[in-house]
mmCIF file of C-alpha atoms in Angstrom:
data_model
loop_
_atom_site.group_PDB
_atom_site.id
_atom_site.type_symbol
_atom_site.label_atom_id
_atom_site.label_comp_id
_atom_site.label_asym_id
_atom_site.label_seq_id
_atom_site.Cartn_x
_atom_site.Cartn_y
_atom_site.Cartn_z
ATOM 1 C CA MET A 1497 2.557 4.677 -6.686
ATOM 2 C CA ARG A 1498 0.647 7.183 -3.614
ATOM 3 C CA ILE A 1499 1.044 6.025 0.412
ATOM 4 C CA GLU A 1500 -1.977 7.492 2.063
ATOM 5 C CA PRO A 1501 -4.062 6.989 5.140
ATOM 6 C CA LEU A 1502 -6.650 4.074 4.331
ATOM 7 C CA THR A 1503 -10.087 5.055 3.864
ATOM 8 C CA LYS A 1504 -13.112 3.026 3.081
ATOM 9 C CA ARG A 1505 -12.730 3.427 -0.929
ATOM 10 C CA HIS A 1506 -9.414 1.479 -0.307
ATOM 11 C CA ARG A 1507 -10.516 -2.163 -1.974
ATOM 12 C CA ARG A 1508 -9.036 -4.562 0.664
ATOM 13 C CA THR A 1509 -10.607 -7.574 -0.540
ATOM 14 C CA ASP A 1510 -8.123 -7.979 -3.651
ATOM 15 C CA PHE A 1511 -5.218 -7.764 -1.555
ATOM 16 C CA GLY A 1512 -3.318 -11.015 -1.455
ATOM 17 C CA CYS A 1513 0.253 -11.308 0.057
ATOM 18 C CA GLY A 1514 0.750 -14.900 0.402
ATOM 19 C CA VAL A 1515 0.963 -14.841 4.034
ATOM 20 C CA VAL A 1516 -3.130 -15.346 5.187
ATOM 21 C CA GLU A 1517 -2.771 -14.358 8.082
ATOM 22 C CA LEU A 1518 -1.215 -10.513 6.751
ATOM 23 C CA ASP A 1519 -4.244 -10.844 3.896
ATOM 24 C CA LEU A 1520 -7.367 -11.306 6.280
ATOM 25 C CA TYR A 1521 -5.860 -8.509 8.638
ATOM 26 C CA LEU A 1522 -6.048 -6.096 6.142
ATOM 27 C CA ARG A 1523 -9.491 -7.870 4.574
ATOM 28 C CA ASN A 1524 -11.275 -7.980 8.096
ATOM 29 C CA ILE A 1525 -9.076 -5.846 10.871
ATOM 30 C CA ALA A 1526 -7.629 -2.810 9.749
ATOM 31 C CA ARG A 1527 -10.462 -0.642 9.563
ATOM 32 C CA GLN A 1528 -11.243 -1.567 13.242
ATOM 33 C CA ASP A 1529 -7.897 -0.976 14.562
ATOM 34 C CA LEU A 1530 -8.021 2.972 12.622
ATOM 35 C CA ARG A 1531 -11.982 3.254 14.648
ATOM 36 C CA LYS A 1532 -10.225 1.829 17.933
ATOM 37 C CA SER A 1533 -6.716 3.654 17.690
ATOM 38 C CA ALA A 1534 -5.290 0.636 17.595
ATOM 39 C CA ALA A 1535 -3.117 1.517 14.530
ATOM 40 C CA THR A 1536 -2.445 3.646 12.067
ATOM 41 C CA VAL A 1537 -2.833 1.941 8.215
ATOM 42 C CA PHE A 1538 -1.155 3.060 5.263
ATOM 43 C CA VAL A 1539 -1.851 2.056 1.824
ATOM 44 C CA ALA A 1540 0.201 1.871 -1.422
ATOM 45 C CA THR A 1541 -2.040 2.684 -4.118
ATOM 46 C CA PRO A 1542 -1.697 3.179 -7.899
ATOM 47 C CA ASP A 1543 -4.637 4.516 -8.657
ATOM 48 C CA GLY A 1544 -6.245 5.247 -5.305
ATOM 49 C CA GLU A 1545 -7.989 2.203 -5.033
ATOM 50 C CA ARG A 1546 -6.356 -0.702 -5.319
ATOM 51 C CA VAL A 1547 -4.481 -1.929 -2.958
ATOM 52 C CA ALA A 1548 -0.593 -2.895 -3.344
ATOM 53 C CA GLY A 1549 1.018 -2.876 -0.490
ATOM 54 C CA PHE A 1550 0.284 -1.579 3.364
ATOM 55 C CA TYR A 1551 1.947 -1.181 6.544
ATOM 56 C CA THR A 1552 0.865 -0.411 10.294
ATOM 57 C CA LEU A 1553 2.402 1.845 13.093
ATOM 58 C CA SER A 1554 1.440 2.021 16.610
ATOM 59 C CA GLN A 1555 2.834 3.150 19.808
ATOM 60 C CA SER A 1556 5.273 0.455 22.324
ATOM 61 C CA SER A 1557 7.649 0.287 24.530
ATOM 62 C CA ILE A 1558 11.289 -2.191 24.718
ATOM 63 C CA GLU A 1559 12.907 -2.673 27.394
ATOM 64 C CA LEU A 1560 16.129 -1.287 27.725
ATOM 65 C CA ASP A 1561 17.646 -4.867 29.126
ATOM 66 C CA LEU A 1562 16.771 -6.496 25.812
ATOM 67 C CA LEU A 1563 19.119 -3.769 24.130
ATOM 68 C CA ASP A 1564 22.863 -4.952 22.455
ATOM 69 C CA PRO A 1565 24.892 -2.690 25.071
ATOM 70 C CA SER A 1566 26.131 -0.442 22.019
ATOM 71 C CA LEU A 1567 22.240 0.385 21.485
ATOM 72 C CA ARG A 1568 21.774 1.224 25.035
ATOM 73 C CA ALA A 1569 24.566 3.811 25.483
ATOM 74 C CA GLU A 1570 22.745 6.185 24.047
ATOM 75 C CA LEU A 1571 19.360 6.147 25.967
ATOM 76 C CA PRO A 1572 17.970 7.233 29.628
ATOM 77 C CA LYS A 1573 18.836 4.957 31.575
ATOM 78 C CA TYR A 1574 15.015 3.925 32.191
ATOM 79 C CA PRO A 1575 13.754 0.374 32.696
ATOM 80 C CA SER A 1576 11.879 0.655 29.388
ATOM 81 C CA VAL A 1577 12.383 3.552 26.445
ATOM 82 C CA PRO A 1578 9.939 4.667 23.576
ATOM 83 C CA ALA A 1579 9.261 2.732 20.524
ATOM 84 C CA THR A 1580 7.144 2.540 17.638
ATOM 85 C CA LEU A 1581 5.551 -0.592 16.325
ATOM 86 C CA LEU A 1582 5.875 -1.630 12.990
ATOM 87 C CA GLY A 1583 3.639 -3.908 12.982
ATOM 88 C CA ARG A 1584 2.960 -4.958 9.658
ATOM 89 C CA LEU A 1585 3.888 -4.716 6.410
ATOM 90 C CA ALA A 1586 2.927 -6.315 3.356
ATOM 91 C CA VAL A 1587 3.502 -6.257 -0.539
ATOM 92 C CA ASP A 1588 0.331 -7.334 -2.824
ATOM 93 C CA LYS A 1589 1.994 -10.449 -4.702
ATOM 94 C CA GLN A 1590 1.300 -8.690 -8.453
ATOM 95 C CA PHE A 1591 3.689 -5.937 -6.591
ATOM 96 C CA GLN A 1592 6.461 -7.893 -5.039
ATOM 97 C CA GLY A 1593 9.858 -7.845 -6.256
ATOM 98 C CA MET A 1594 9.636 -3.880 -7.413
ATOM 99 C CA GLY A 1595 11.062 -2.354 -4.198
ATOM 100 C CA LEU A 1596 7.859 -1.335 -3.505
ATOM 101 C CA GLY A 1597 8.534 -3.017 -0.086
ATOM 102 C CA LYS A 1598 11.471 -0.808 0.025
ATOM 103 C CA LEU A 1599 9.220 2.120 -0.564
ATOM 104 C CA LEU A 1600 6.821 1.283 2.224
ATOM 105 C CA LEU A 1601 9.635 0.993 4.712
ATOM 106 C CA LEU A 1602 11.295 4.030 4.103
ATOM 107 C CA ASP A 1603 7.554 5.828 4.280
ATOM 108 C CA ALA A 1604 7.021 4.402 7.599
ATOM 109 C CA PHE A 1605 10.504 5.694 8.299
ATOM 110 C CA ALA A 1606 9.721 9.389 7.553
ATOM 111 C CA ARG A 1607 6.443 8.988 9.555
ATOM 112 C CA VAL A 1608 7.700 8.206 12.573
ATOM 113 C CA CYS A 1609 10.549 10.779 12.233
ATOM 114 C CA SER A 1610 8.239 13.499 11.032
ATOM 115 C CA VAL A 1611 6.596 13.075 14.679
ATOM 116 C CA ALA A 1612 9.522 12.443 17.281
ATOM 117 C CA SER A 1613 9.741 15.933 17.744
ATOM 118 C CA VAL A 1614 5.797 15.655 18.937
ATOM 119 C CA ILE A 1615 5.978 11.736 20.648
ATOM 120 C CA ALA A 1616 8.899 10.815 21.723
ATOM 121 C CA THR A 1617 10.280 7.480 20.638
ATOM 122 C CA ALA A 1618 13.767 6.142 20.534
ATOM 123 C CA MET A 1619 13.372 2.965 18.275
ATOM 124 C CA ILE A 1620 11.351 1.418 15.774
ATOM 125 C CA VAL A 1621 10.386 -2.328 16.226
ATOM 126 C CA VAL A 1622 9.241 -4.875 14.345
ATOM 127 C CA ASP A 1623 7.893 -8.672 14.684
ATOM 128 C CA ALA A 1624 9.457 -10.095 11.560
ATOM 129 C CA LYS A 1625 7.008 -12.674 10.501
ATOM 130 C CA ASP A 1626 10.055 -15.160 8.837
ATOM 131 C CA ASP A 1627 13.245 -15.555 8.029
ATOM 132 C CA SER A 1628 13.213 -13.909 5.052
ATOM 133 C CA ALA A 1629 12.005 -11.081 6.904
ATOM 134 C CA VAL A 1630 14.017 -11.267 9.059
ATOM 135 C CA ARG A 1631 16.550 -10.457 6.138
ATOM 136 C CA PHE A 1632 14.754 -7.426 4.651
ATOM 137 C CA TYR A 1633 14.752 -5.615 8.301
ATOM 138 C CA ARG A 1634 18.449 -6.465 9.129
ATOM 139 C CA SER A 1635 19.370 -5.317 5.457
ATOM 140 C CA TYR A 1636 17.855 -1.952 6.578
ATOM 141 C CA GLY A 1637 19.838 -1.782 9.586
ATOM 142 C CA PHE A 1638 17.556 -3.732 12.549
ATOM 143 C CA GLN A 1639 19.276 -5.472 15.063
ATOM 144 C CA GLU A 1640 17.539 -8.580 17.108
ATOM 145 C CA LEU A 1641 16.612 -8.035 20.287
ATOM 146 C CA THR A 1642 18.331 -10.324 23.260
ATOM 147 C CA GLY A 1643 16.544 -13.495 23.470
ATOM 148 C CA MET A 1644 13.712 -12.822 20.494
ATOM 149 C CA ALA A 1645 14.996 -13.649 17.230
ATOM 150 C CA ASN A 1646 12.501 -12.702 15.049
ATOM 151 C CA ARG A 1647 11.636 -9.315 17.347
ATOM 152 C CA LEU A 1648 13.992 -6.774 15.521
ATOM 153 C CA VAL A 1649 14.683 -2.754 16.638
ATOM 154 C CA LEU A 1650 15.962 -0.047 14.632
ATOM 155 C CA PRO A 1651 17.315 3.511 16.677
ATOM 156 C CA LEU A 1652 15.580 6.342 15.277
ATOM 157 C CA GLU A 1653 18.437 7.993 14.357
ATOM 158 C CA THR A 1654 19.633 4.742 11.845
ATOM 159 C CA ALA A 1655 15.826 5.529 10.406
ATOM 160 C CA ARG A 1656 15.945 9.459 10.166
ATOM 161 C CA LYS A 1657 19.555 8.727 7.932
ATOM 162 C CA ALA A 1658 17.798 6.405 5.921
ATOM 163 C CA VAL A 1659 14.914 9.168 5.375
ATOM 164 C CA LEU A 1660 17.666 11.333 4.106
ATOM 165 C CA GLY A 1661 19.870 9.288 1.838
ATOM 166 C CA GLY A 1662 17.081 7.505 0.296
ATOM 167 C CA ARG A 1663 18.333 3.936 0.989
#
């Protein structure tokens, strides 16, 4: 299984993760986001064409007041801090339950960590679609933002440790 940037050769129409919004995003919007530099899209592919899973990354920021005090302690005292948004992450039904979600997440962590010295980012932020997604992200150390049940954050250092440890 390779994880690579989305290109024209990837078959997006066959993808089905069970969440219509995510399926439609990959089929109809992902390439537009790439062209307009709204997000980068990475796909897991077993053969260079079929899409087994995907995720998106884009720049964001988080208001410092929304972070748990334990997370704020090491950050500069600005109104907000730079973050990277892991906007979408999905696995095709035929590949679910095989650890591909973990592989995609760790790949996203590695890519964010690799550019963090060029484009500052203090956190990775996700908007979990449902309780199952919240549990998935929490299992990797993500914490909820104050007053935002499905928006979670992970300090960059935690992501770096996960990549180095192969969590």
